[in-house]
Short mmCIF file of N, CA and C and ligand atoms in Angstrom, two decimals:
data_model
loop_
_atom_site.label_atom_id
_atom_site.label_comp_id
_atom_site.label_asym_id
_atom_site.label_seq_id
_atom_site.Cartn_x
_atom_site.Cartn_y
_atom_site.Cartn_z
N UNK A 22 24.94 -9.52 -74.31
CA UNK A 22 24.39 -9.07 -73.05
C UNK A 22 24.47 -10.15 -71.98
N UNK A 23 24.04 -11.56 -72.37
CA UNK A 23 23.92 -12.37 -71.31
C UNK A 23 25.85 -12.60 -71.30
N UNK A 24 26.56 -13.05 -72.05
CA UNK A 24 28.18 -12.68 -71.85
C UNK A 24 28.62 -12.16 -70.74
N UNK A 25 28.27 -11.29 -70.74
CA UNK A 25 28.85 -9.93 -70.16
C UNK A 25 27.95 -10.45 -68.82
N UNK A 26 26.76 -10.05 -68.95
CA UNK A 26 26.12 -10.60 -67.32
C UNK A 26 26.82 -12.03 -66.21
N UNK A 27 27.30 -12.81 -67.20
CA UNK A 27 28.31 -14.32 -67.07
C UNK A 27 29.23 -13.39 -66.47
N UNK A 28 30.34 -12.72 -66.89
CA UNK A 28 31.37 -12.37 -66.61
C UNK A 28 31.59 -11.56 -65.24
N UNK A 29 30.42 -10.36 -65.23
CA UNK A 29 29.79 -9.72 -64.40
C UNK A 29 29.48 -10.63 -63.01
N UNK A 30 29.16 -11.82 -63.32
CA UNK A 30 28.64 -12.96 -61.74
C UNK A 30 29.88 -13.32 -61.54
N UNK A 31 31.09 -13.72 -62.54
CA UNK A 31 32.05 -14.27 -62.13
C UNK A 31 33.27 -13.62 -61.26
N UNK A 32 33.39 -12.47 -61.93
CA UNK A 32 33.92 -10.96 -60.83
C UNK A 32 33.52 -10.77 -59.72
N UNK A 33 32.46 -10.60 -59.86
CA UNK A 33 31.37 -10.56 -58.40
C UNK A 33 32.02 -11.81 -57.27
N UNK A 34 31.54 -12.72 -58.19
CA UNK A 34 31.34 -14.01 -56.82
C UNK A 34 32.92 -13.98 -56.52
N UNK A 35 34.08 -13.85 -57.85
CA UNK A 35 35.56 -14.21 -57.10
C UNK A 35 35.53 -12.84 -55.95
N UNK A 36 35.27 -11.59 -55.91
CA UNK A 36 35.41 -10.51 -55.04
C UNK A 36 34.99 -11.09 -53.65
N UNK A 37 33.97 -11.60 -54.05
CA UNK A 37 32.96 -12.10 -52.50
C UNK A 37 34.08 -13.36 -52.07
N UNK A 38 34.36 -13.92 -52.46
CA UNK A 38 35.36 -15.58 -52.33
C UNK A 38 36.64 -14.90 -51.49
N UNK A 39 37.03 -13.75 -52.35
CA UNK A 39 38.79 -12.68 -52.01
C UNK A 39 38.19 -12.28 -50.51
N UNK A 40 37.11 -12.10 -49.85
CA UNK A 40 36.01 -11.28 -48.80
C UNK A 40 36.36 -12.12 -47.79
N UNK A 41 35.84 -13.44 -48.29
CA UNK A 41 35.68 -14.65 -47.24
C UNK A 41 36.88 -15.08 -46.61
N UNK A 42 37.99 -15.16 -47.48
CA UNK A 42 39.37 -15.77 -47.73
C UNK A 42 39.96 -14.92 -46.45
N UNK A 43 40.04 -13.88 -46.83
CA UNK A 43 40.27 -12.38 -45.90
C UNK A 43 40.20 -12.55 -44.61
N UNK A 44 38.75 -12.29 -44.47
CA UNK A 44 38.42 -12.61 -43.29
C UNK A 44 38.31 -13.71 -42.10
N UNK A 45 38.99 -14.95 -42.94
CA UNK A 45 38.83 -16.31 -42.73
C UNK A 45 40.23 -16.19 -41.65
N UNK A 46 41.14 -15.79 -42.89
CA UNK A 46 42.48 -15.54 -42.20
C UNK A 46 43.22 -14.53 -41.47
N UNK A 47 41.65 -13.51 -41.35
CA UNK A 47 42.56 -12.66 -40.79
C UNK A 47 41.89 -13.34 -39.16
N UNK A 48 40.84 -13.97 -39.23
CA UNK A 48 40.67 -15.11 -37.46
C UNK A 48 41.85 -15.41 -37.02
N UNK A 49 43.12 -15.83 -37.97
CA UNK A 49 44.04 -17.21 -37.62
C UNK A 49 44.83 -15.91 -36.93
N UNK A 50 44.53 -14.69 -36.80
CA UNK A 50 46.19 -14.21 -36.26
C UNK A 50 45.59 -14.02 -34.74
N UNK A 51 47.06 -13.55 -34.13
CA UNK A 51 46.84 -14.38 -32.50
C UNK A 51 46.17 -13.07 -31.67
N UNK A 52 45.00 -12.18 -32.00
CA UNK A 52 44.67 -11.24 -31.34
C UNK A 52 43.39 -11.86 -30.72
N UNK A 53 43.82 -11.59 -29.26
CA UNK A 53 42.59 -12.19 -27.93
C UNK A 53 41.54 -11.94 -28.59
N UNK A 54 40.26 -12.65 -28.46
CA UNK A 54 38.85 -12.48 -28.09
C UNK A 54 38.61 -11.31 -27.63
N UNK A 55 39.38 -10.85 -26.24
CA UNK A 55 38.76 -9.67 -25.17
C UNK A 55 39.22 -8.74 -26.03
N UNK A 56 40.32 -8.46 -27.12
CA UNK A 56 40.92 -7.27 -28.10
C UNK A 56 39.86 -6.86 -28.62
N UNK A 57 39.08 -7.81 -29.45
CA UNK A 57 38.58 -7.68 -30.10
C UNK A 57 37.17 -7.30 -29.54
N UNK A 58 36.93 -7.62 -28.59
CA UNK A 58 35.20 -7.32 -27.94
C UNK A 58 35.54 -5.75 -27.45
N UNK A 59 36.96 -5.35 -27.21
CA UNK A 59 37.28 -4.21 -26.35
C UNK A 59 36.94 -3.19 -27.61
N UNK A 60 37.68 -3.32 -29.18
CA UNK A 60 37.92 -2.29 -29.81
C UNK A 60 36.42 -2.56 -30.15
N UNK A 61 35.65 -3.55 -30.26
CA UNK A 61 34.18 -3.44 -30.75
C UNK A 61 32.98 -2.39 -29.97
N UNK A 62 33.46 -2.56 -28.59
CA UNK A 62 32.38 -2.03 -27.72
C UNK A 62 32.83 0.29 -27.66
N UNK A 63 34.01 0.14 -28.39
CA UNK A 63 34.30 1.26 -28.20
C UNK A 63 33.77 1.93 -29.63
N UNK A 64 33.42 0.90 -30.48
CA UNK A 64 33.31 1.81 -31.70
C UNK A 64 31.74 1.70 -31.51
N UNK A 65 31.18 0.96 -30.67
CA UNK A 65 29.56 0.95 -30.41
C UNK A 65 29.05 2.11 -29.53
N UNK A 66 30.05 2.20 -28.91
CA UNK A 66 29.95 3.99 -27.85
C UNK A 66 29.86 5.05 -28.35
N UNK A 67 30.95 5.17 -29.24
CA UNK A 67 31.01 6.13 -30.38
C UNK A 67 29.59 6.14 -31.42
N UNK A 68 29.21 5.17 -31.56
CA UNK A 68 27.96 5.20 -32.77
C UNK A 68 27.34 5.42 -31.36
N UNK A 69 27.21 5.76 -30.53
CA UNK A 69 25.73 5.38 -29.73
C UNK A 69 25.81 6.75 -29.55
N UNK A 70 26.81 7.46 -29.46
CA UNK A 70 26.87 9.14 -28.83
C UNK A 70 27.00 9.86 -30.28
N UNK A 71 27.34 9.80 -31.30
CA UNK A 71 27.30 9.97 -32.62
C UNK A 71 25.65 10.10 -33.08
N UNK A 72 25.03 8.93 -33.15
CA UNK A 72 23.32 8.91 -32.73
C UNK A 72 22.66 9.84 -32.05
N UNK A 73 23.45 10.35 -30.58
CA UNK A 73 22.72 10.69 -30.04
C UNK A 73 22.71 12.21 -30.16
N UNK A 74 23.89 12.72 -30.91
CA UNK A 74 24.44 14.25 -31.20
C UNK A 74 23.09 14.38 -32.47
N UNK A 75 23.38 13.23 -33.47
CA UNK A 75 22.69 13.55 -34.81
C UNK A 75 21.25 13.63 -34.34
N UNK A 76 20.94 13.19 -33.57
CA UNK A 76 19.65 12.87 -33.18
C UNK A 76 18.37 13.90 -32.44
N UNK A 77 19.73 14.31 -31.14
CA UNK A 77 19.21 15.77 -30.69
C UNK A 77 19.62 17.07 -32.13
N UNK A 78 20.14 17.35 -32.49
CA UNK A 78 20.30 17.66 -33.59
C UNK A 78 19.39 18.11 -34.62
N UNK A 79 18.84 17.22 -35.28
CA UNK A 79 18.06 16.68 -35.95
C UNK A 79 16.59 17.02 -35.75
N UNK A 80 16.87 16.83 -34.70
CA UNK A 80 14.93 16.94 -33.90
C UNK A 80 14.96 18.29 -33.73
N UNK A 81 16.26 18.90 -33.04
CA UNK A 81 15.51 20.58 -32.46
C UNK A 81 15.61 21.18 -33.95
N UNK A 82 16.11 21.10 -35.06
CA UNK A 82 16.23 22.07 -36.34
C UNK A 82 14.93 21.74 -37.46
N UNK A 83 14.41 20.39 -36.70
CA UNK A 83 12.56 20.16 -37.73
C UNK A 83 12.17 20.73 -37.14
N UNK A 84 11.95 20.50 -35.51
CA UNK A 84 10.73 20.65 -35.07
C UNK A 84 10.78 22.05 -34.48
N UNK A 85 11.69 23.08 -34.60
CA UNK A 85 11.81 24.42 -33.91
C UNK A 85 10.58 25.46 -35.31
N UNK A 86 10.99 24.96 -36.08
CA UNK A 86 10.22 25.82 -37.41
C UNK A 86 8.66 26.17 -36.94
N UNK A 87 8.37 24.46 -36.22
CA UNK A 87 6.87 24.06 -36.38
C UNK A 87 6.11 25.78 -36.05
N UNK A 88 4.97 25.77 -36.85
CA UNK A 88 3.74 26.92 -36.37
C UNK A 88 3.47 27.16 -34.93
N UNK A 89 3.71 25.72 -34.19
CA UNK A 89 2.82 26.15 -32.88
C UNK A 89 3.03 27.56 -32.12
N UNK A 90 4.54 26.83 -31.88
CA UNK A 90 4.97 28.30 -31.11
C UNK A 90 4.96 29.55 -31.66
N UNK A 91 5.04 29.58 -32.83
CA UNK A 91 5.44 31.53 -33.25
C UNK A 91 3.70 31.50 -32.74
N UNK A 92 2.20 31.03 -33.41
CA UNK A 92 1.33 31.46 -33.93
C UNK A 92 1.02 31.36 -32.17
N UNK A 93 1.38 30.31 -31.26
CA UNK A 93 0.21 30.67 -29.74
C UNK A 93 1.20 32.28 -29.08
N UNK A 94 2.34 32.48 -29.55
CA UNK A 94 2.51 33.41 -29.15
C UNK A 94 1.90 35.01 -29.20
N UNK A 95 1.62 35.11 -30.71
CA UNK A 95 1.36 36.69 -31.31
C UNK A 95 0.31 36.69 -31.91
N UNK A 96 -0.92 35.09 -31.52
CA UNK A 96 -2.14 35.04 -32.69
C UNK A 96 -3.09 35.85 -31.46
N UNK A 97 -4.08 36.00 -32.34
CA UNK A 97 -5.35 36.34 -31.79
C UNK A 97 -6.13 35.67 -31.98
N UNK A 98 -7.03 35.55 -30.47
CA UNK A 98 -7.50 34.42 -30.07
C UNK A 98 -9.27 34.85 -30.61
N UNK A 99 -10.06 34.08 -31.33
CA UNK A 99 -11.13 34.08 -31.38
C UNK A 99 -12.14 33.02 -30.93
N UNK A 100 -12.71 33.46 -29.93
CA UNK A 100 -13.80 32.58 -29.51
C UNK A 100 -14.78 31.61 -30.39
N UNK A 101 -15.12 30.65 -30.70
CA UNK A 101 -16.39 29.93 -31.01
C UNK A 101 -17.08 29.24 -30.58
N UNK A 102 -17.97 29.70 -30.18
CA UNK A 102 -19.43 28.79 -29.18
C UNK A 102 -20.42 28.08 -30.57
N UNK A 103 -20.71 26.97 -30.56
CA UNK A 103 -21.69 26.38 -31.38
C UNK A 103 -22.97 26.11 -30.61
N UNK A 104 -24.32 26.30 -31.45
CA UNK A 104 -25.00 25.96 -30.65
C UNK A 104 -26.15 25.50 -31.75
N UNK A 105 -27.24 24.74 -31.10
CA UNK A 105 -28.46 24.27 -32.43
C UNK A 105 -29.24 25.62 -32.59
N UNK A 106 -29.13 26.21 -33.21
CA UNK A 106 -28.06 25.75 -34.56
C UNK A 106 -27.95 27.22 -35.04
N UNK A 107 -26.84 27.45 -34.43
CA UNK A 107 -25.99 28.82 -35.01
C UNK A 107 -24.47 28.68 -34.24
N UNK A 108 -24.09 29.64 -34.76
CA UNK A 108 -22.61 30.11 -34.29
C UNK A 108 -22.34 31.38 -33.61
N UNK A 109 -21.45 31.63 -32.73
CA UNK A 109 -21.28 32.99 -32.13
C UNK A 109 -19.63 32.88 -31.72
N UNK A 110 -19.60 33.84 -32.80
CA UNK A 110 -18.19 34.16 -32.65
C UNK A 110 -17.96 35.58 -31.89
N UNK A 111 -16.71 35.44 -31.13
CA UNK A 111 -16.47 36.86 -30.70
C UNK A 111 -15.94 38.16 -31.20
N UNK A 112 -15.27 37.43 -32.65
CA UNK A 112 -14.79 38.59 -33.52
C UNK A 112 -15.43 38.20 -34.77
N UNK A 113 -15.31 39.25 -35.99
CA UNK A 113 -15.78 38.33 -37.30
C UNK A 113 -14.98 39.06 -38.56
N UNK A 114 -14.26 40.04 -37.80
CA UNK A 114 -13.70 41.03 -38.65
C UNK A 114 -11.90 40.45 -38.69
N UNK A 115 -11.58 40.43 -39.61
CA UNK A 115 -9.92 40.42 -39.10
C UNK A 115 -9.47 40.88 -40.56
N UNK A 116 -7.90 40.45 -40.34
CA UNK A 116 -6.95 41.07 -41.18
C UNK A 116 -6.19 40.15 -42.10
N UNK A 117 -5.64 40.77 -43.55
CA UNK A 117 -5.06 39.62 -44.32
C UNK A 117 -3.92 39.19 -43.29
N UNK A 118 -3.50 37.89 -43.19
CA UNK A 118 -2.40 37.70 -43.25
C UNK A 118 -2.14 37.58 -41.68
N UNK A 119 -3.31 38.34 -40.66
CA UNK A 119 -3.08 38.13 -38.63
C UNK A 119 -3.62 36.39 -38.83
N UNK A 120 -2.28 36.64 -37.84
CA UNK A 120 -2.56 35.18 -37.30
C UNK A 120 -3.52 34.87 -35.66
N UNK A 121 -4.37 33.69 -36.51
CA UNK A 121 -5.65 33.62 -35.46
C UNK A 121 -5.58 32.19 -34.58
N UNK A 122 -6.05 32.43 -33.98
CA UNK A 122 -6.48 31.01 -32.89
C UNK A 122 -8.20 30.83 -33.25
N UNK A 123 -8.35 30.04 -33.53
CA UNK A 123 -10.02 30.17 -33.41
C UNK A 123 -10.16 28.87 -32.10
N UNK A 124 -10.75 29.39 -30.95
CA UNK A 124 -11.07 28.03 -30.00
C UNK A 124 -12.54 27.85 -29.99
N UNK A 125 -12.65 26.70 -30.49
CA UNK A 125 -14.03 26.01 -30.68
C UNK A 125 -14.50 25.15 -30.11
N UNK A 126 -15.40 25.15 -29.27
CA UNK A 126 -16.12 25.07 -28.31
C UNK A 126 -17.84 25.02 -28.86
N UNK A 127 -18.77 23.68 -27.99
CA UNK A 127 -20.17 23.22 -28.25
C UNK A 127 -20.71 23.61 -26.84
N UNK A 128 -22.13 24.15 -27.15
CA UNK A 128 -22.80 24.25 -25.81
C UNK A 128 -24.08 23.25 -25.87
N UNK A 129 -23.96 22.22 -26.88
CA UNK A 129 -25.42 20.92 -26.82
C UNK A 129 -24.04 19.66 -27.63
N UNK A 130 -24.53 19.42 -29.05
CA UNK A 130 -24.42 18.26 -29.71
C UNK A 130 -22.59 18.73 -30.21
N UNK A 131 -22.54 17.37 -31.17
CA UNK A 131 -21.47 18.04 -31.97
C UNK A 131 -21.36 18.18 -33.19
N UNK A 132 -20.75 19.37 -33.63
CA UNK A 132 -20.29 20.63 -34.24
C UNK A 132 -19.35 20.31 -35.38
N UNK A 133 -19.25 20.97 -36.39
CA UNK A 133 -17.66 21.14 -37.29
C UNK A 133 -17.75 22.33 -37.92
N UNK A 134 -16.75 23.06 -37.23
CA UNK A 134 -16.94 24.20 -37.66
C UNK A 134 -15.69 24.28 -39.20
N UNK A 135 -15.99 24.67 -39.91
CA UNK A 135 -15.69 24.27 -41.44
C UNK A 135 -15.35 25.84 -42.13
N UNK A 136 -14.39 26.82 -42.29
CA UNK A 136 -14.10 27.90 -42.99
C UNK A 136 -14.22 28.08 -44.26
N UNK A 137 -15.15 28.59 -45.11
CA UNK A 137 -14.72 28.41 -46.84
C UNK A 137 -14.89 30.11 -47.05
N UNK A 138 -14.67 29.56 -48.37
CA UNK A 138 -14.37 30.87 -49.28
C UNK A 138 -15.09 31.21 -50.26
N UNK A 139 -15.30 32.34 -51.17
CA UNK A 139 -16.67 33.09 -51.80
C UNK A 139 -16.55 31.44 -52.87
N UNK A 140 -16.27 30.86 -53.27
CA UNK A 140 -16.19 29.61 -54.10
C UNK A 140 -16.72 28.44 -53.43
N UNK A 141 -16.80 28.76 -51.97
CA UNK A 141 -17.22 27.25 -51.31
C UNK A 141 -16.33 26.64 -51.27
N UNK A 142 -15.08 26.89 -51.49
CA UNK A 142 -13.94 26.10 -51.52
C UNK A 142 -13.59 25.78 -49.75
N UNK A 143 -13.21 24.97 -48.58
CA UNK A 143 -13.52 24.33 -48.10
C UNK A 143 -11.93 24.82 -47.34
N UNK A 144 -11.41 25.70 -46.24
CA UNK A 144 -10.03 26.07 -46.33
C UNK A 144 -9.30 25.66 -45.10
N UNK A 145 -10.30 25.51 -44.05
CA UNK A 145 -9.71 25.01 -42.82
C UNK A 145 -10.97 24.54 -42.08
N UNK A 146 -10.98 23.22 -41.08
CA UNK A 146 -12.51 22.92 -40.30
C UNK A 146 -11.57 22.19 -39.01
N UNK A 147 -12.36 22.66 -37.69
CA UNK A 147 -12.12 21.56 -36.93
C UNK A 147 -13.23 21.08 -36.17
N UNK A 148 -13.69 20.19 -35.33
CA UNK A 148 -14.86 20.00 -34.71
C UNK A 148 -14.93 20.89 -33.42
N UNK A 149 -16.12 20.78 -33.53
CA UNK A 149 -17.03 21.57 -32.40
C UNK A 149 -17.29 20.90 -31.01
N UNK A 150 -16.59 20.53 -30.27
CA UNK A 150 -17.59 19.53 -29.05
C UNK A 150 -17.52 19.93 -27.91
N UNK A 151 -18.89 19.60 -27.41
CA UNK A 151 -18.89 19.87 -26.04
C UNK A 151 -17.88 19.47 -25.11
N UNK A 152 -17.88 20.16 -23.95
CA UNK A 152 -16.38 19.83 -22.82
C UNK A 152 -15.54 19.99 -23.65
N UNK A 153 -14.73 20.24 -24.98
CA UNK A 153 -13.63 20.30 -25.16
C UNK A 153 -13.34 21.68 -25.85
N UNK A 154 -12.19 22.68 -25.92
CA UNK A 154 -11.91 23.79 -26.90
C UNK A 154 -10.89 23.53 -27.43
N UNK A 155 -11.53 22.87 -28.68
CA UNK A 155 -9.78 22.63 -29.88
C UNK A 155 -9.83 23.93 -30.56
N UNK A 156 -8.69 23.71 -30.66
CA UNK A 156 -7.74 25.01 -31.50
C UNK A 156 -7.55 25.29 -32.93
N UNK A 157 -7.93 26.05 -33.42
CA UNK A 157 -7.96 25.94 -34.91
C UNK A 157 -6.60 27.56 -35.52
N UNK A 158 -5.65 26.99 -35.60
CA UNK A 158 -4.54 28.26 -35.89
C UNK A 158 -4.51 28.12 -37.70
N UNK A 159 -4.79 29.92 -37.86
CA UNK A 159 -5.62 29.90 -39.32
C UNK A 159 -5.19 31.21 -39.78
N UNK A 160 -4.84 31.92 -41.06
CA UNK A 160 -4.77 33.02 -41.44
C UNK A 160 -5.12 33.45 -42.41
N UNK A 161 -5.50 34.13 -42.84
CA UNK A 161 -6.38 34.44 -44.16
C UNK A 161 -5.13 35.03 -45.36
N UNK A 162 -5.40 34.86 -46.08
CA UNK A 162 -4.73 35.45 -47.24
C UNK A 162 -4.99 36.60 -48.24
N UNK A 163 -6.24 36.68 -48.59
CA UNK A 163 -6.58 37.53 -49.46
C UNK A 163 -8.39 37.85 -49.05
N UNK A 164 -8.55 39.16 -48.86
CA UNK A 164 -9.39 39.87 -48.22
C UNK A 164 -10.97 39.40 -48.75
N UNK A 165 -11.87 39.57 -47.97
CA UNK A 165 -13.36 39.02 -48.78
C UNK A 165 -14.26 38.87 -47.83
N UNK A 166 -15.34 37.92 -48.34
CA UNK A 166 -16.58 37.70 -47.26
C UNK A 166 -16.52 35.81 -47.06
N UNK A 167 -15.77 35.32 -46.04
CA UNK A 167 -15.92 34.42 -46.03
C UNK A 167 -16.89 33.22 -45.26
N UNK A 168 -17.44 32.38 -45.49
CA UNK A 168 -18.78 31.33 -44.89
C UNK A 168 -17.71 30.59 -43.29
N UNK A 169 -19.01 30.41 -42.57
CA UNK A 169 -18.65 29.23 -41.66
C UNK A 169 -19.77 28.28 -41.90
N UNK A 170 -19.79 27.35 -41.60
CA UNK A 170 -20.54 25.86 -42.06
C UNK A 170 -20.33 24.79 -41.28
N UNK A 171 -21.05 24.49 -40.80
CA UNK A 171 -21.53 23.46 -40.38
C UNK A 171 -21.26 21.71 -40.93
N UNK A 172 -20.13 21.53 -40.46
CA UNK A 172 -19.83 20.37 -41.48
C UNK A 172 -20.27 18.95 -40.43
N UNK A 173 -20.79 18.88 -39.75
CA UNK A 173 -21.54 17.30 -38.54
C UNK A 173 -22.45 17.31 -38.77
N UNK A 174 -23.63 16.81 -38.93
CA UNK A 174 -24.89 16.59 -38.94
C UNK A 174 -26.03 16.51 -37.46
N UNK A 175 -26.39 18.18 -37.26
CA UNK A 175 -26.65 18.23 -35.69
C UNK A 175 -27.73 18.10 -35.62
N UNK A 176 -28.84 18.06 -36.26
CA UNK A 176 -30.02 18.26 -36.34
C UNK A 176 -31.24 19.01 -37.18
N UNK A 177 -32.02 19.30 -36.93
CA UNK A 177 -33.28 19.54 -38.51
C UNK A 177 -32.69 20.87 -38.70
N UNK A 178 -32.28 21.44 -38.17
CA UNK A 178 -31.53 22.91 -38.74
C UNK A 178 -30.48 23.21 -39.13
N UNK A 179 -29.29 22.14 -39.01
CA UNK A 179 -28.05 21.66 -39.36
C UNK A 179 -27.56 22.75 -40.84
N UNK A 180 -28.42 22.75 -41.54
CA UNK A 180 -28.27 23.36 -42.90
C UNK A 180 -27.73 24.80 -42.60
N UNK A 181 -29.06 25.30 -41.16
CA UNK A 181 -28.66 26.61 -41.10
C UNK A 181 -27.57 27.89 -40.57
N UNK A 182 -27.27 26.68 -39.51
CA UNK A 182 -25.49 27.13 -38.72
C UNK A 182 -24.72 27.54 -39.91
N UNK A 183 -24.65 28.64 -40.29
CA UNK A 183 -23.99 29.42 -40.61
C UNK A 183 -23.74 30.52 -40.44
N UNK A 184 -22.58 31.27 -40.36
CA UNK A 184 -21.98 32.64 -39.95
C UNK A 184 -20.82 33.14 -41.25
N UNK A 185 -20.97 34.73 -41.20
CA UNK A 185 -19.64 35.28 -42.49
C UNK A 185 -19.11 35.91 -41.39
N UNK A 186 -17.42 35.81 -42.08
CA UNK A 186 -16.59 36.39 -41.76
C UNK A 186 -16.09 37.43 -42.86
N UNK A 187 -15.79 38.70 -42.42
CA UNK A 187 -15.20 39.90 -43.14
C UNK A 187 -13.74 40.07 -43.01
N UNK A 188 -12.91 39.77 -43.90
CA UNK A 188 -11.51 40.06 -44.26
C UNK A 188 -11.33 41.14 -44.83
N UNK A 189 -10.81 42.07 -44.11
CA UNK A 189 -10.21 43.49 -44.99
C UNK A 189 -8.26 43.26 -44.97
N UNK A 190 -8.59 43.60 -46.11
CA UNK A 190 -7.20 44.05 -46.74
C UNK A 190 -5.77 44.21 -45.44
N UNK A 191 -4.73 44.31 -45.94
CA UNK A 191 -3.47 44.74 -44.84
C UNK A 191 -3.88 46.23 -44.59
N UNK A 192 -3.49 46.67 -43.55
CA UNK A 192 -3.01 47.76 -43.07
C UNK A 192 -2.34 49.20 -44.11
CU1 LIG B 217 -24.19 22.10 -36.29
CU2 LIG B 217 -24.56 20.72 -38.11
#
């Protein structure tokens, strides 16, 4: 094994030596400086517009997939106002599988409004705050009675901000 590894460095390093030799002599032949900066700067143009094809490219075929756009187009928009200490939503009913906007919105402290499921399992949350309405794009999967919760710590009633949501089945 170590043999062979010997033999293996000695191949190697003469290849790298044959590299140097090469290139050493291929300096000595009589092609200008400016030849050589000319054919360099043209193959740097080429990589720079090559880059820039792969690049635009690249970006519009990830990022066209993304959710945003299909879901702000055809979702339905549901209101959420938080307040100490409940929730008021404008819808509570929806459908497997419609795609929703939930905009969440505080009218005192702040909020996390937190989605789970008959398990408590924990499926989508975003915060609640005053002056701001973040966007929560969300779809249900399989039909039921699901919790909203209170996931910030707003105050002595904090426990009780909670609201269900009713999922019926497809169409
Ligand atoms: Cu609202 Cu905790």
């Amino acid at each position: 094994m170590q043999e062979m590894a010997w033999y293996l460095t000695l191949v190697l390093i003469g290849l790298l030596a044959w590299v140097f030799i090469a290139f050493i002599r291929s300096g000595e032949s009589d092609v200008s400086s400016a030849e050589v900066a000319r054919k360099d700067y043209s193959y740097r143009g080429k990589m720079f517009w090559m880059l820039i094809v792969a690049g635009v490219g690249i970006t519009l075929s990830t990022l066209m997939p993304w959710p945003h756009a299909a879901t702000k187009a055809q979702s339905r928009v549901v209101q959420v106002d938080a307040y100490q200490w409940y929730w008021k939503l404008s819808d509570s009913e929806f459908r497997v599988g419609e795609p929703l906007t939930f905009q969440v919105t505080s009218h005192d402290v702040n909020h996390g409004f937190g989605i789970y499921d008959a398990n408590m399992a924990m499926l989508a949350q975003i915060q609640a705050m005053p002056g701001y309405s973040n966007k929560l794009h969300y779809s249900f999967d399989k039909p039921g009675k699901y919790k909203i919760l209170c996931m910030e710590f707003c105050g002595v009633a904090h426990h009780d901000m909670q609201a269900t949501i009713n999922v019926l089945p497809v169409e």
